[in-house]
Short mmCIF file of N, CA and C in Angstrom, two decimals:
data_model
loop_
_atom_site.label_atom_id
_atom_site.label_comp_id
_atom_site.label_asym_id
_atom_site.label_seq_id
_atom_site.Cartn_x
_atom_site.Cartn_y
_atom_site.Cartn_z
N MET A 303 -18.13 -29.61 7.21
CA MET A 303 -17.61 -29.82 5.86
C MET A 303 -17.65 -28.54 5.04
N VAL A 304 -18.66 -27.73 5.23
CA VAL A 304 -18.79 -26.50 4.44
C VAL A 304 -17.78 -25.45 4.88
N ASN A 305 -17.45 -25.40 6.16
CA ASN A 305 -16.57 -24.36 6.66
C ASN A 305 -15.20 -24.33 5.98
N PRO A 306 -14.51 -25.45 5.78
CA PRO A 306 -13.21 -25.37 5.11
C PRO A 306 -13.33 -24.88 3.66
N ILE A 307 -14.37 -25.28 2.97
CA ILE A 307 -14.54 -24.86 1.58
C ILE A 307 -14.85 -23.37 1.51
N LEU A 308 -15.82 -22.93 2.30
CA LEU A 308 -16.19 -21.52 2.32
C LEU A 308 -15.04 -20.67 2.84
N GLY A 309 -14.36 -21.14 3.88
CA GLY A 309 -13.23 -20.41 4.42
C GLY A 309 -12.11 -20.23 3.40
N THR A 310 -11.83 -21.28 2.64
CA THR A 310 -10.80 -21.19 1.61
C THR A 310 -11.18 -20.18 0.54
N LEU A 311 -12.44 -20.17 0.15
CA LEU A 311 -12.91 -19.21 -0.86
C LEU A 311 -12.78 -17.77 -0.35
N VAL A 312 -13.21 -17.54 0.88
CA VAL A 312 -13.13 -16.20 1.45
C VAL A 312 -11.68 -15.77 1.63
N ILE A 313 -10.82 -16.69 2.05
CA ILE A 313 -9.39 -16.38 2.19
C ILE A 313 -8.79 -16.00 0.84
N ALA A 314 -9.15 -16.73 -0.21
CA ALA A 314 -8.61 -16.43 -1.55
C ALA A 314 -9.04 -15.04 -2.01
N ILE A 315 -10.29 -14.70 -1.78
CA ILE A 315 -10.77 -13.36 -2.17
C ILE A 315 -10.05 -12.29 -1.37
N GLY A 316 -9.89 -12.52 -0.07
CA GLY A 316 -9.20 -11.55 0.77
C GLY A 316 -7.73 -11.38 0.41
N LEU A 317 -7.07 -12.49 0.09
CA LEU A 317 -5.66 -12.41 -0.29
C LEU A 317 -5.47 -11.64 -1.60
N ALA A 318 -6.42 -11.80 -2.51
CA ALA A 318 -6.33 -11.04 -3.76
C ALA A 318 -6.36 -9.54 -3.47
N GLY A 319 -7.23 -9.13 -2.57
CA GLY A 319 -7.31 -7.72 -2.21
C GLY A 319 -6.10 -7.24 -1.43
N ALA A 320 -5.53 -8.12 -0.62
CA ALA A 320 -4.37 -7.74 0.18
C ALA A 320 -3.07 -7.72 -0.63
N LEU A 321 -2.95 -8.63 -1.59
CA LEU A 321 -1.70 -8.73 -2.36
C LEU A 321 -1.68 -7.86 -3.60
N TRP A 322 -2.82 -7.65 -4.22
CA TRP A 322 -2.89 -6.85 -5.45
C TRP A 322 -3.92 -5.75 -5.33
N PRO A 323 -3.78 -4.85 -4.36
CA PRO A 323 -4.81 -3.82 -4.18
C PRO A 323 -4.87 -2.83 -5.33
N TYR A 324 -3.72 -2.52 -5.93
CA TYR A 324 -3.72 -1.56 -7.04
C TYR A 324 -4.50 -2.10 -8.23
N LYS A 325 -4.27 -3.36 -8.57
CA LYS A 325 -4.97 -3.95 -9.72
C LYS A 325 -6.47 -4.00 -9.49
N LEU A 326 -6.88 -4.38 -8.28
CA LEU A 326 -8.31 -4.44 -8.00
C LEU A 326 -8.95 -3.06 -7.98
N ALA A 327 -8.26 -2.08 -7.39
CA ALA A 327 -8.79 -0.72 -7.36
C ALA A 327 -8.85 -0.14 -8.76
N ARG A 328 -7.87 -0.43 -9.59
CA ARG A 328 -7.88 0.07 -10.96
C ARG A 328 -9.00 -0.58 -11.77
N PHE A 329 -9.23 -1.88 -11.56
CA PHE A 329 -10.32 -2.56 -12.25
C PHE A 329 -11.66 -1.93 -11.86
N GLU A 330 -11.83 -1.63 -10.57
CA GLU A 330 -13.06 -0.99 -10.12
C GLU A 330 -13.24 0.39 -10.75
N GLU A 331 -12.16 1.14 -10.84
CA GLU A 331 -12.23 2.46 -11.49
C GLU A 331 -12.57 2.32 -12.97
N GLN A 332 -12.03 1.29 -13.62
CA GLN A 332 -12.36 1.07 -15.02
C GLN A 332 -13.83 0.74 -15.19
N MET A 333 -14.39 -0.04 -14.28
CA MET A 333 -15.81 -0.36 -14.35
C MET A 333 -16.65 0.90 -14.12
N ASP A 334 -16.17 1.79 -13.23
CA ASP A 334 -16.88 3.04 -12.98
C ASP A 334 -16.83 3.98 -14.18
N SER A 335 -15.80 3.84 -15.01
CA SER A 335 -15.65 4.75 -16.14
C SER A 335 -16.51 4.36 -17.35
N ILE A 336 -17.16 3.20 -17.27
CA ILE A 336 -18.03 2.79 -18.38
C ILE A 336 -19.18 3.77 -18.49
N GLY A 337 -19.39 4.24 -19.67
CA GLY A 337 -20.46 5.21 -19.92
C GLY A 337 -20.00 6.65 -19.85
N SER A 338 -18.80 6.90 -19.38
CA SER A 338 -18.30 8.27 -19.35
C SER A 338 -17.48 8.54 -20.61
N LYS A 339 -17.11 9.77 -20.80
CA LYS A 339 -16.32 10.12 -21.97
C LYS A 339 -14.84 9.82 -21.78
N ARG A 340 -14.48 9.46 -20.58
CA ARG A 340 -13.08 9.15 -20.29
C ARG A 340 -12.76 7.72 -20.72
N SER A 341 -11.60 7.52 -21.27
CA SER A 341 -11.17 6.19 -21.71
C SER A 341 -10.90 5.31 -20.51
N TRP A 342 -11.33 4.06 -20.58
CA TRP A 342 -11.14 3.15 -19.44
C TRP A 342 -9.68 2.83 -19.20
N SER A 343 -8.87 2.96 -20.23
CA SER A 343 -7.45 2.65 -20.06
C SER A 343 -6.66 3.78 -19.41
N SER A 344 -7.26 4.97 -19.31
CA SER A 344 -6.53 6.10 -18.74
C SER A 344 -6.88 6.38 -17.29
N VAL A 345 -7.78 5.62 -16.69
CA VAL A 345 -8.16 5.89 -15.30
C VAL A 345 -7.13 5.29 -14.35
N GLU A 346 -6.95 5.95 -13.23
CA GLU A 346 -6.02 5.51 -12.19
C GLU A 346 -6.72 5.65 -10.84
N PRO A 347 -6.53 4.68 -9.95
CA PRO A 347 -7.15 4.81 -8.62
C PRO A 347 -6.35 5.77 -7.74
N ALA A 348 -7.06 6.42 -6.84
CA ALA A 348 -6.40 7.30 -5.87
C ALA A 348 -5.63 6.45 -4.86
N ASP A 349 -4.63 7.06 -4.24
CA ASP A 349 -3.82 6.34 -3.26
C ASP A 349 -4.66 5.84 -2.09
N TRP A 350 -5.63 6.66 -1.65
CA TRP A 350 -6.47 6.26 -0.53
C TRP A 350 -7.30 5.03 -0.90
N LYS A 351 -7.73 4.93 -2.17
CA LYS A 351 -8.55 3.79 -2.59
C LYS A 351 -7.72 2.51 -2.58
N VAL A 352 -6.47 2.59 -2.97
CA VAL A 352 -5.58 1.42 -2.94
C VAL A 352 -5.35 0.99 -1.49
N ALA A 353 -5.16 1.95 -0.59
CA ALA A 353 -4.96 1.62 0.82
C ALA A 353 -6.20 0.98 1.43
N VAL A 354 -7.38 1.51 1.09
CA VAL A 354 -8.62 0.94 1.62
C VAL A 354 -8.84 -0.46 1.07
N THR A 355 -8.51 -0.68 -0.20
CA THR A 355 -8.66 -2.00 -0.81
C THR A 355 -7.76 -3.01 -0.10
N ARG A 356 -6.54 -2.60 0.23
CA ARG A 356 -5.62 -3.48 0.95
C ARG A 356 -6.14 -3.79 2.35
N ALA A 357 -6.63 -2.78 3.05
CA ALA A 357 -7.14 -2.99 4.42
C ALA A 357 -8.35 -3.92 4.41
N ILE A 358 -9.24 -3.73 3.46
CA ILE A 358 -10.41 -4.60 3.37
C ILE A 358 -9.97 -6.02 3.01
N GLY A 359 -8.99 -6.16 2.15
CA GLY A 359 -8.48 -7.48 1.80
C GLY A 359 -7.91 -8.22 3.01
N ILE A 360 -7.19 -7.49 3.85
CA ILE A 360 -6.63 -8.10 5.06
C ILE A 360 -7.75 -8.51 6.01
N ALA A 361 -8.75 -7.65 6.17
CA ALA A 361 -9.88 -7.96 7.05
C ALA A 361 -10.66 -9.18 6.54
N VAL A 362 -10.87 -9.26 5.24
CA VAL A 362 -11.60 -10.40 4.67
C VAL A 362 -10.78 -11.68 4.84
N THR A 363 -9.48 -11.59 4.69
CA THR A 363 -8.62 -12.76 4.90
C THR A 363 -8.72 -13.26 6.34
N LEU A 364 -8.67 -12.35 7.28
CA LEU A 364 -8.80 -12.75 8.69
C LEU A 364 -10.17 -13.36 8.97
N PHE A 365 -11.21 -12.79 8.38
CA PHE A 365 -12.55 -13.35 8.52
C PHE A 365 -12.61 -14.75 7.92
N GLY A 366 -11.95 -14.95 6.79
CA GLY A 366 -11.90 -16.27 6.17
C GLY A 366 -11.20 -17.29 7.04
N LEU A 367 -10.16 -16.86 7.76
CA LEU A 367 -9.48 -17.76 8.70
C LEU A 367 -10.42 -18.16 9.83
N LEU A 368 -11.23 -17.22 10.31
CA LEU A 368 -12.20 -17.55 11.36
C LEU A 368 -13.20 -18.58 10.85
N ILE A 369 -13.65 -18.40 9.62
CA ILE A 369 -14.60 -19.37 9.05
C ILE A 369 -13.91 -20.72 8.86
N PHE A 370 -12.71 -20.71 8.34
CA PHE A 370 -11.98 -21.95 8.07
C PHE A 370 -11.79 -22.80 9.31
N PHE A 371 -11.40 -22.13 10.40
CA PHE A 371 -11.13 -22.85 11.65
C PHE A 371 -12.36 -22.96 12.55
N ASP A 372 -13.51 -22.49 12.04
CA ASP A 372 -14.79 -22.63 12.73
C ASP A 372 -14.75 -22.03 14.13
N ILE A 373 -14.25 -20.81 14.20
CA ILE A 373 -14.14 -20.10 15.48
C ILE A 373 -15.39 -19.27 15.70
#
């Protein structure tokens, strides 16, 4: 009973990273800019960070599918 619920949650988190990697990477950069003199609205993620966020999102989605189907 827990596997479908947990799998769905993990899949949703992974899909967010896979479908919107720029937004997630930018949000992380904004959180990193707290406390610095740089404005949080002017930060931009590097291209490599967006690519890594997408790759991790895909991996988490696949892991969520394994949990969902109890493999």
